[in-house]
PDB file of C-alpha atoms and ligand atoms in Angstrom:
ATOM      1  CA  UNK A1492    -174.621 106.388  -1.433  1.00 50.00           C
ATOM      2  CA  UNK A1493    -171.896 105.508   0.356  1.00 51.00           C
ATOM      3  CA  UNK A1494    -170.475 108.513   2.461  1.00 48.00           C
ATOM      4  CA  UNK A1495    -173.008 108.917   5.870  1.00 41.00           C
ATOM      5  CA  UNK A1496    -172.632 113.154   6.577  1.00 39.00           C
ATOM      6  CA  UNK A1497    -173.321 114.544   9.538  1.00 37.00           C
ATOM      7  CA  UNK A1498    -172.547 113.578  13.325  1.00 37.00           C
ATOM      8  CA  UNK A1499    -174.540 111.162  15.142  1.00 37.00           C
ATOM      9  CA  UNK A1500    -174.438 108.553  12.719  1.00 36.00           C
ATOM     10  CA  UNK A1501    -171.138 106.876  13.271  1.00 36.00           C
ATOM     11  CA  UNK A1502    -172.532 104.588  15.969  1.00 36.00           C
ATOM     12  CA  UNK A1503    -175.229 103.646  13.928  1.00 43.00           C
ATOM     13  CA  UNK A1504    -172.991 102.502  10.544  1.00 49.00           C
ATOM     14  CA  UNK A1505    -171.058  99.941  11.464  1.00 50.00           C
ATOM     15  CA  UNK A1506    -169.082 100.428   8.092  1.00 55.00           C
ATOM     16  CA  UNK A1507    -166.978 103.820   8.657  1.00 50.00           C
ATOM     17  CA  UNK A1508    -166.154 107.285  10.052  1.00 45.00           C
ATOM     18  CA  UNK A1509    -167.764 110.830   8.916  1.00 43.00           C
ATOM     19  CA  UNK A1510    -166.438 112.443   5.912  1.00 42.00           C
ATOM     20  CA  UNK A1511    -165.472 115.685   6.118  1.00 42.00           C
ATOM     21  CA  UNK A1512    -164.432 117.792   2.550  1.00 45.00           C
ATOM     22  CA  UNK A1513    -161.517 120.271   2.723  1.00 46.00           C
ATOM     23  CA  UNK A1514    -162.228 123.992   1.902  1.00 47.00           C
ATOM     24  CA  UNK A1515    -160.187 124.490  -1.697  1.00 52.00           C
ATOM     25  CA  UNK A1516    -160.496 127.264  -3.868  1.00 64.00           C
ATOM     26  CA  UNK A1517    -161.909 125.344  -7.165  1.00 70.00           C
ATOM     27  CA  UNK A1518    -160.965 126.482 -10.368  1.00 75.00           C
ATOM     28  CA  UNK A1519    -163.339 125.330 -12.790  1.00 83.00           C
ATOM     29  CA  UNK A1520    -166.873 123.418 -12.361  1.00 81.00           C
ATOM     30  CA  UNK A1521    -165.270 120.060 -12.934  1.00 81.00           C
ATOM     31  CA  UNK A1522    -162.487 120.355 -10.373  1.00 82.00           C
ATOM     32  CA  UNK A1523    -165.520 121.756  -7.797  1.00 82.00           C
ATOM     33  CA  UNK A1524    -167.599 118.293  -8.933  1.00 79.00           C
ATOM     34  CA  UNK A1525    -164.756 116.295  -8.320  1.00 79.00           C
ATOM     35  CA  UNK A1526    -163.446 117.739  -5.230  1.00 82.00           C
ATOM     36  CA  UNK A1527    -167.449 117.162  -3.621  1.00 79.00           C
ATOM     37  CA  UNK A1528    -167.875 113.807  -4.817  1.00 80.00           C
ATOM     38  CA  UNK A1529    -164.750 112.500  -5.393  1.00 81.00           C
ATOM     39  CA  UNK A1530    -161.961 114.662  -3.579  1.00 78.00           C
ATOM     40  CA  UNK A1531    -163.000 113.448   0.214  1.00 79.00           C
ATOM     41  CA  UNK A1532    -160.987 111.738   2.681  1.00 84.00           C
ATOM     42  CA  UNK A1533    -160.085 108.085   1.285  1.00 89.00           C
ATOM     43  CA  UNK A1534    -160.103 104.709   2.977  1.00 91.00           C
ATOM     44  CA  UNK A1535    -157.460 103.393   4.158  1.00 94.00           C
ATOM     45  CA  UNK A1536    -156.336 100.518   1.642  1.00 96.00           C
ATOM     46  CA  UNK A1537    -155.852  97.180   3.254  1.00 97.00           C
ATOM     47  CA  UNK A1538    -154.310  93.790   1.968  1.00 96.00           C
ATOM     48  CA  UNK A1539    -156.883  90.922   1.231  1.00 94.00           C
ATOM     49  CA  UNK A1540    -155.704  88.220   4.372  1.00 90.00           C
ATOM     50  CA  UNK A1541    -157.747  85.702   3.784  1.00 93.00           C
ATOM     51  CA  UNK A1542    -159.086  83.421   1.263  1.00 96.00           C
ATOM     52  CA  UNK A1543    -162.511  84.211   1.552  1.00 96.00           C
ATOM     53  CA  UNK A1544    -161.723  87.968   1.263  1.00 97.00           C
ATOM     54  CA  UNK A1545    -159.828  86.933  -2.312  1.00 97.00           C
ATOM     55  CA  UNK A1546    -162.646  85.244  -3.764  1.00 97.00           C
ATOM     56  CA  UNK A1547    -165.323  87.495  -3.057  1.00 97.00           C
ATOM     57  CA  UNK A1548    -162.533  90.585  -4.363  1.00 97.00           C
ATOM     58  CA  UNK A1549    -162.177  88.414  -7.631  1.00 97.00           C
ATOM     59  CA  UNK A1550    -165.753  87.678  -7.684  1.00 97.00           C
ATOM     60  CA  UNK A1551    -166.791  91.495  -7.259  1.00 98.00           C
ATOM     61  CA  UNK A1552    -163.963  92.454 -10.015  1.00 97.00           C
ATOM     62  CA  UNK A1553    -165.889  90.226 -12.818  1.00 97.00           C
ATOM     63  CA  UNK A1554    -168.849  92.609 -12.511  1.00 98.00           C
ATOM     64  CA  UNK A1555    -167.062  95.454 -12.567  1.00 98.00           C
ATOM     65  CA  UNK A1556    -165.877  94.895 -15.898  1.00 97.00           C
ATOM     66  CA  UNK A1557    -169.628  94.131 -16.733  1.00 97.00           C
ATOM     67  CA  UNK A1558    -170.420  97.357 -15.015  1.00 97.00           C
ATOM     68  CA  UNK A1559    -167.814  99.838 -16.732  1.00 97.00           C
ATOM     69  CA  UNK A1560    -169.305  98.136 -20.040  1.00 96.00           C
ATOM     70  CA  UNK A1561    -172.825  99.171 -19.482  1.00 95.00           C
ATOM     71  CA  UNK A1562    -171.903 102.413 -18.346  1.00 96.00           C
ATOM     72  CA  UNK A1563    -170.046 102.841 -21.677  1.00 94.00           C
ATOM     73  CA  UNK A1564    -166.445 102.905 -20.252  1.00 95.00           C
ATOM     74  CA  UNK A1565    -163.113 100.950 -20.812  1.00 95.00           C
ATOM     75  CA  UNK A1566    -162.925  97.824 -18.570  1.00 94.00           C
ATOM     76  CA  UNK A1567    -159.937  99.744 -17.546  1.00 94.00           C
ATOM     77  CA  UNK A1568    -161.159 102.903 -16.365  1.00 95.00           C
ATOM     78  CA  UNK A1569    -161.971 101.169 -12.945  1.00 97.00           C
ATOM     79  CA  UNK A1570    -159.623  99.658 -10.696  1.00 97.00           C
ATOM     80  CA  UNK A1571    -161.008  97.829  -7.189  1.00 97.00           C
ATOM     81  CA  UNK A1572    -159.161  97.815  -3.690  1.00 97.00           C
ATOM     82  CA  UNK A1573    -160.367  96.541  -0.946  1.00 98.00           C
ATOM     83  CA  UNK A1574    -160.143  99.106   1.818  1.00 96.00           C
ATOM     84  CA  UNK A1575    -161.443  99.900   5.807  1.00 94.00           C
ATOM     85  CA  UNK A1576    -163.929 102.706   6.884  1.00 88.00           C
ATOM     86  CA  UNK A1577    -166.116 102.351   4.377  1.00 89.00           C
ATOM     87  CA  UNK A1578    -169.001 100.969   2.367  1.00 92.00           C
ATOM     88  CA  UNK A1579    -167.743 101.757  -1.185  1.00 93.00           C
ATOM     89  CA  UNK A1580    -165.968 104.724  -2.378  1.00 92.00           C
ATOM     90  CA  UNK A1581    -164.936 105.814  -6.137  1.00 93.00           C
ATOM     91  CA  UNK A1582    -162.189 108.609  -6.695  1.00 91.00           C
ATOM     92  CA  UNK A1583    -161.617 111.076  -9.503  1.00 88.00           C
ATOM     93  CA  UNK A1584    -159.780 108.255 -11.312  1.00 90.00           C
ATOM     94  CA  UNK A1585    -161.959 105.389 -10.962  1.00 94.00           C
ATOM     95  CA  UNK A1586    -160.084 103.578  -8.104  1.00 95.00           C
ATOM     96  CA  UNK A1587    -163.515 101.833  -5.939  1.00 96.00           C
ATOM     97  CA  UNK A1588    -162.372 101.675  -2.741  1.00 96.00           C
ATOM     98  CA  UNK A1589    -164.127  98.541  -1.121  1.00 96.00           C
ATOM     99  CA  UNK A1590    -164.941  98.069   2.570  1.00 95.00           C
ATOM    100  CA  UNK A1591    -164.091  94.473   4.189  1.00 96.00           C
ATOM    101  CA  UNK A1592    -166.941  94.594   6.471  1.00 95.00           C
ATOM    102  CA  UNK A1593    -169.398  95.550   3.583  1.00 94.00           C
ATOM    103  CA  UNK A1594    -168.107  93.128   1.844  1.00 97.00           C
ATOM    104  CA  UNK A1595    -168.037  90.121   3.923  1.00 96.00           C
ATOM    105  CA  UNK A1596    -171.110  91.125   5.679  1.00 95.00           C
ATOM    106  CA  UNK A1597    -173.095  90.986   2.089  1.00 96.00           C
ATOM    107  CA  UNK A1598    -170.940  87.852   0.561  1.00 97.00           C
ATOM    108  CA  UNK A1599    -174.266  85.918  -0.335  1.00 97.00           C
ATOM    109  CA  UNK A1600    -176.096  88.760  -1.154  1.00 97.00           C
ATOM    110  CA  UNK A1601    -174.510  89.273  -4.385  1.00 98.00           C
ATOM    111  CA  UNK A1602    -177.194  92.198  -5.845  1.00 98.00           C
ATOM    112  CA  UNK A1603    -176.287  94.398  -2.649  1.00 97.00           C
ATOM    113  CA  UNK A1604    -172.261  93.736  -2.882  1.00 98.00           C
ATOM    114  CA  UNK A1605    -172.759  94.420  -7.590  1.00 98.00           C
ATOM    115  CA  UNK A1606    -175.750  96.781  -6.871  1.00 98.00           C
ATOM    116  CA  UNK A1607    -173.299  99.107  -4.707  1.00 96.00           C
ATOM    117  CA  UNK A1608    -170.226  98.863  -7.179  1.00 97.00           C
ATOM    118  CA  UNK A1609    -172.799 100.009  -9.799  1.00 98.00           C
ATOM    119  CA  UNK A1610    -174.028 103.110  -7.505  1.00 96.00           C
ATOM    120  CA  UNK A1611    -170.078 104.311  -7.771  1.00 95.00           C
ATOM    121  CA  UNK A1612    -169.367 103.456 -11.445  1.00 96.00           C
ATOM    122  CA  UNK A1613    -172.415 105.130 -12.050  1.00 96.00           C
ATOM    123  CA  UNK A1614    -170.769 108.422 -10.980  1.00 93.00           C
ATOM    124  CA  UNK A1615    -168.062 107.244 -13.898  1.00 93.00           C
ATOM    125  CA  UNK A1616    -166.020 110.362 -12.404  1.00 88.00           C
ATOM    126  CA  UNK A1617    -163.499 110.740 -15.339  1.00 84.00           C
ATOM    127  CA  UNK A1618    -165.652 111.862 -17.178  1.00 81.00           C
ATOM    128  CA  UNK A1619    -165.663 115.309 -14.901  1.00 77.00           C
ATOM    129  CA  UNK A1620    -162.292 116.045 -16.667  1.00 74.00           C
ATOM    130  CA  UNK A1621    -164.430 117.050 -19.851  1.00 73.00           C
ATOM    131  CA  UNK A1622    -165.551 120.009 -17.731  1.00 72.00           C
ATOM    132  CA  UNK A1623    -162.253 122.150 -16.601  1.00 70.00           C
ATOM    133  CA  UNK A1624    -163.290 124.746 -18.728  1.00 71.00           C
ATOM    134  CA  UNK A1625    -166.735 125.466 -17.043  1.00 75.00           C
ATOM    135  CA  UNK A1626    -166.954 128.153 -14.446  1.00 78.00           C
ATOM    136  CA  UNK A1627    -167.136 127.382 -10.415  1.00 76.00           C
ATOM    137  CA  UNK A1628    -170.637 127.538  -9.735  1.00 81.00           C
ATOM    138  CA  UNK A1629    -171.987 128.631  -6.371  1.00 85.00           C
ATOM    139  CA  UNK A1630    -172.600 126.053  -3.211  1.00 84.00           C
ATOM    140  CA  UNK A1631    -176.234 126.085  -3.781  1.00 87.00           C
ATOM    141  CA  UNK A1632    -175.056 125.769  -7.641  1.00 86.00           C
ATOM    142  CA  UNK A1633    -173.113 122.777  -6.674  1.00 83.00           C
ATOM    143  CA  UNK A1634    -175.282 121.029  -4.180  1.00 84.00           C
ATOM    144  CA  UNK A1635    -178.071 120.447  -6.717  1.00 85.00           C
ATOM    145  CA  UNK A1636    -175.545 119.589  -9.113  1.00 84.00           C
ATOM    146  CA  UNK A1637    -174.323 116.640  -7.101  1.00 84.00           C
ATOM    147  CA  UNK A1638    -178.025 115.884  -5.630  1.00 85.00           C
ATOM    148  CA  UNK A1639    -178.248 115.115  -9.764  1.00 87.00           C
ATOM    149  CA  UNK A1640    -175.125 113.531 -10.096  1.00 89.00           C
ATOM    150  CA  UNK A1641    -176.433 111.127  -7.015  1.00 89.00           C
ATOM    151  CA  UNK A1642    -179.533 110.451  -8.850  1.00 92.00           C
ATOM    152  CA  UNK A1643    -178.146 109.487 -12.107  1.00 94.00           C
ATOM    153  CA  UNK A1644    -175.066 107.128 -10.129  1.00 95.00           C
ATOM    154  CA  UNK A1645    -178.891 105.519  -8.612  1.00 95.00           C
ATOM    155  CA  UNK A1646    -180.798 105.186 -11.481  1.00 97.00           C
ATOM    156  CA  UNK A1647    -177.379 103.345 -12.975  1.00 97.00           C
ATOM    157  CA  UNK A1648    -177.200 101.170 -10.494  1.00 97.00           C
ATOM    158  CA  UNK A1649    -181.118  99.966 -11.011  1.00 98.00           C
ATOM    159  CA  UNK A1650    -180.400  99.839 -14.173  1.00 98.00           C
ATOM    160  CA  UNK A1651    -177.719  97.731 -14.267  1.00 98.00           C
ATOM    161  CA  UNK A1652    -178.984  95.392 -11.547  1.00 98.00           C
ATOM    162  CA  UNK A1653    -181.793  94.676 -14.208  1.00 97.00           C
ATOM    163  CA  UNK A1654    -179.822  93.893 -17.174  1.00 95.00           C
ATOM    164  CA  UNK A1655    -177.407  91.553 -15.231  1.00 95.00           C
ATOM    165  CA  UNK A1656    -180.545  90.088 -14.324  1.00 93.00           C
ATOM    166  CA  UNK A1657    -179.963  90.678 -10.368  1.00 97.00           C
ATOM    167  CA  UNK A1658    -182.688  91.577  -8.191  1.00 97.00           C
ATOM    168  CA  UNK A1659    -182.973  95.134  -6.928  1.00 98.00           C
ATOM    169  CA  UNK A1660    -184.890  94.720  -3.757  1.00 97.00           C
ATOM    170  CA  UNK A1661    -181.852  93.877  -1.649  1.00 97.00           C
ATOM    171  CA  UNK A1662    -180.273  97.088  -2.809  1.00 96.00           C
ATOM    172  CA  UNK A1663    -183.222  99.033  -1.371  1.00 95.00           C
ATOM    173  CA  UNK A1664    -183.327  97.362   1.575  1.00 93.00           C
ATOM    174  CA  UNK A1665    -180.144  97.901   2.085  1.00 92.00           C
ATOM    175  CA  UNK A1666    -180.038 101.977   1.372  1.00 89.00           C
ATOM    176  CA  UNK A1667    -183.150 102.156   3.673  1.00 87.00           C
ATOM    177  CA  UNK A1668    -181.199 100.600   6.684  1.00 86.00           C
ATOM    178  CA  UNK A1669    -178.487 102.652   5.779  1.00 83.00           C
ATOM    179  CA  UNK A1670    -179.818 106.079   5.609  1.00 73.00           C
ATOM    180  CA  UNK A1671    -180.651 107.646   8.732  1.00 65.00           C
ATOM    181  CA  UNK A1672    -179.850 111.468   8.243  1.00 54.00           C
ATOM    182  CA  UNK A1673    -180.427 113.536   5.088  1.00 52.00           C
ATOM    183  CA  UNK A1674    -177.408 115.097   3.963  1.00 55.00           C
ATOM    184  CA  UNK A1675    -177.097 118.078   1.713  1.00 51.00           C
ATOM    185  CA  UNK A1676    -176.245 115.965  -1.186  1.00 55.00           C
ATOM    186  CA  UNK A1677    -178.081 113.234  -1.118  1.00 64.00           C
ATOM    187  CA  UNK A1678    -182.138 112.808  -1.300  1.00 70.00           C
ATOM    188  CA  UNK A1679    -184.065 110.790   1.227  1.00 80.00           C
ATOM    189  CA  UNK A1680    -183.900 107.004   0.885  1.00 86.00           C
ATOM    190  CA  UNK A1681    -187.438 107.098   0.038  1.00 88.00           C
ATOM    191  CA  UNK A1682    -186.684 109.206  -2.834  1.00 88.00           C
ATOM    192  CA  UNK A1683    -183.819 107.153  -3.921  1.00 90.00           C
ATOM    193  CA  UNK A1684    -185.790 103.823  -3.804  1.00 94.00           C
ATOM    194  CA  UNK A1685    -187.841 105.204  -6.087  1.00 95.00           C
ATOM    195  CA  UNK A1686    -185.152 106.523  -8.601  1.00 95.00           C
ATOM    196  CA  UNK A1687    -183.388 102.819  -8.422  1.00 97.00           C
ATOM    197  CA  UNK A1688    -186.579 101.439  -9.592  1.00 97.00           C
ATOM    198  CA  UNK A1689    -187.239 103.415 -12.204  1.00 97.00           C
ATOM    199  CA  UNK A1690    -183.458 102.525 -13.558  1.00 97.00           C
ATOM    200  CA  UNK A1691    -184.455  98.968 -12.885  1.00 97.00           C
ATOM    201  CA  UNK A1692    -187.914  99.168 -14.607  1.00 97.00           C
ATOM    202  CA  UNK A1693    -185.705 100.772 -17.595  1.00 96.00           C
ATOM    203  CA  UNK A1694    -182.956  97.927 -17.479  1.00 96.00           C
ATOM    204  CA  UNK A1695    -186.282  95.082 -17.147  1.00 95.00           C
ATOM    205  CA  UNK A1696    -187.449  96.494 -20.528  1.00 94.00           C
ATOM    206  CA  UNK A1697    -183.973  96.732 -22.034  1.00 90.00           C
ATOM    207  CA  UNK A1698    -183.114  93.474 -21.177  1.00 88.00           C
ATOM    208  CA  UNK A1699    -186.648  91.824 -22.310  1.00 88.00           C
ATOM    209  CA  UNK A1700    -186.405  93.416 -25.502  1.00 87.00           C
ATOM    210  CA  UNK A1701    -182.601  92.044 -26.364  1.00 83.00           C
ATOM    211  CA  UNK A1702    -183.631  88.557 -24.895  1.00 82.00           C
ATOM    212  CA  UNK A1703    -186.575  88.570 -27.838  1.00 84.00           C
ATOM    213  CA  UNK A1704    -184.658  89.797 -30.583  1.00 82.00           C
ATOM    214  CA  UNK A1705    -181.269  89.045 -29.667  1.00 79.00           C
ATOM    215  CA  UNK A1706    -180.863  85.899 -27.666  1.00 77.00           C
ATOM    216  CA  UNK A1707    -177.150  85.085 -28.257  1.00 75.00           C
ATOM    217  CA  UNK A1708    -176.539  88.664 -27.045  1.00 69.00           C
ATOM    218  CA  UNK A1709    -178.273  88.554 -23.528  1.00 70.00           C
ATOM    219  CA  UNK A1710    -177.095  84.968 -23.077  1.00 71.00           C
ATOM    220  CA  UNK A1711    -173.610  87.066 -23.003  1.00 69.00           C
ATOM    221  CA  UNK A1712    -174.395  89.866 -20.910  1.00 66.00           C
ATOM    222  CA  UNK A1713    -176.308  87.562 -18.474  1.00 64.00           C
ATOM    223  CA  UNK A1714    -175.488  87.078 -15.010  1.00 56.00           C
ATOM    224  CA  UNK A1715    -174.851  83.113 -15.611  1.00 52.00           C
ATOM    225  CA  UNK A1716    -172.554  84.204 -18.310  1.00 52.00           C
ATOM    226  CA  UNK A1717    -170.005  84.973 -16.069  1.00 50.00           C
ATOM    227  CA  UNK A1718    -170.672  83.003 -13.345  1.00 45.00           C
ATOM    228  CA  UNK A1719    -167.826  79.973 -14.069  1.00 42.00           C
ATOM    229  CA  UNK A1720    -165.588  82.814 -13.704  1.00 43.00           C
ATOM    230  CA  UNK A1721    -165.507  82.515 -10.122  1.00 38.00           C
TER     231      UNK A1721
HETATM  232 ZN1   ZN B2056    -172.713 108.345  -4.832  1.00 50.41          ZN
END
């Protein structure tokens, strides 16, 4: 959700440049997947300065851990850095690259900041490795590949926003402002509303169901769970 394609747009996001994608000779399908989603340009990685920038990066790392959990990964498969240029970016080896302005700009609006981490942990882009042996597939191939890879990384991030009991309305909002041109990869805001919804819907019903027959359980995985953490 978080690279903007396409010129024109720069002066509209306030949060970072264009990303352009290098033309490499892929070898396999999962090397192609991971050089278009995860192979672009990264941020430039910048040193928390202030204490207000160190809470909320300590803040945003608790639900991380919640996050790599519900996408059924290792707390340790994701690392976050807080970076410049961008929104939120995740590379082929789970390192979220976090933009200062994004982040400081959203500071009290906690389900945009966690609903955004969840959009790239969503993409849980190890997982790519499993497919070296698969053959290159074509550009069209790959496009509608990643359109689905985009949809499921949504659909996460609704989810998840629902069973940490966060709202998801901010997140929309937020994709709405953000989206001004379609890019090959991506679908229409509209489109993607929708998707996040039905992942939040999903996570609603998930969530009611464990708070009926397993209190203890969703008293854990709770948003006020974690929330003496700092
Ligand atoms: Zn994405």
């Amino acid at each position: 959700m978080t690279r903007i394609g396409g010129t024109g747009i720069s002066g509209k996001n306030p949060y970072g440049p264009t990303w352009t994608t290098g033309a490499k000779q892929a070898e396999s399908l999962g090397q192609q997947v991971q050089d278009e989603l995860f192979g672009k340009k990264k941020p430039r990685e910048i040193d928390p300065d202030d204490a207000t920038v160190v809470a909320q990066l300590a803040r945003l790392r608790a639900w991380q851990k919640k996050l790599a959990r519900l996408a059924g990964d290792d707390e340790d498969d994701y690392t976050l850095v807080l970076a410049e240029g961008t929104i939120a970016m995740i590379d082929a080896r789970g390192k979220v690259y976090v933009g200062k302005r994004f982040l400081l700009a959203f500071a009290s609006v906690l389900d945009v900041q966690v609903g955004v981490l969840a959009h790239e942990i969503g993409h849980r882009p190890k997982r790519w490795a499993e497919y070296k042996s698969a053959a290159p597939r074509s550009k069209e191939e790959l496009e509608r590949l990643c359109r689905t890879e985009e949809t499921y990384a949504d659909y996460f991030a609704g989810r998840a926003l629902a069973e940490l009991g966060l709202q998801v309305e901010p997140l929309c909002r937020f994709l709405t402002d953000i989206a001004e041109l379609p890019h090959p990869e991506y679908f229409a805001a509209p489109l993607r509303v929708e998707v996040i919804k039905e992942g939040y819907a999903d996570g609603r019903r998930k969530h009611e169901l464990r708070k009926k027959m397993f209190p203890e359980l969703a008293r854990r995985v709770s948003a006020k769970a974690d929330l003496g953490r700092g």
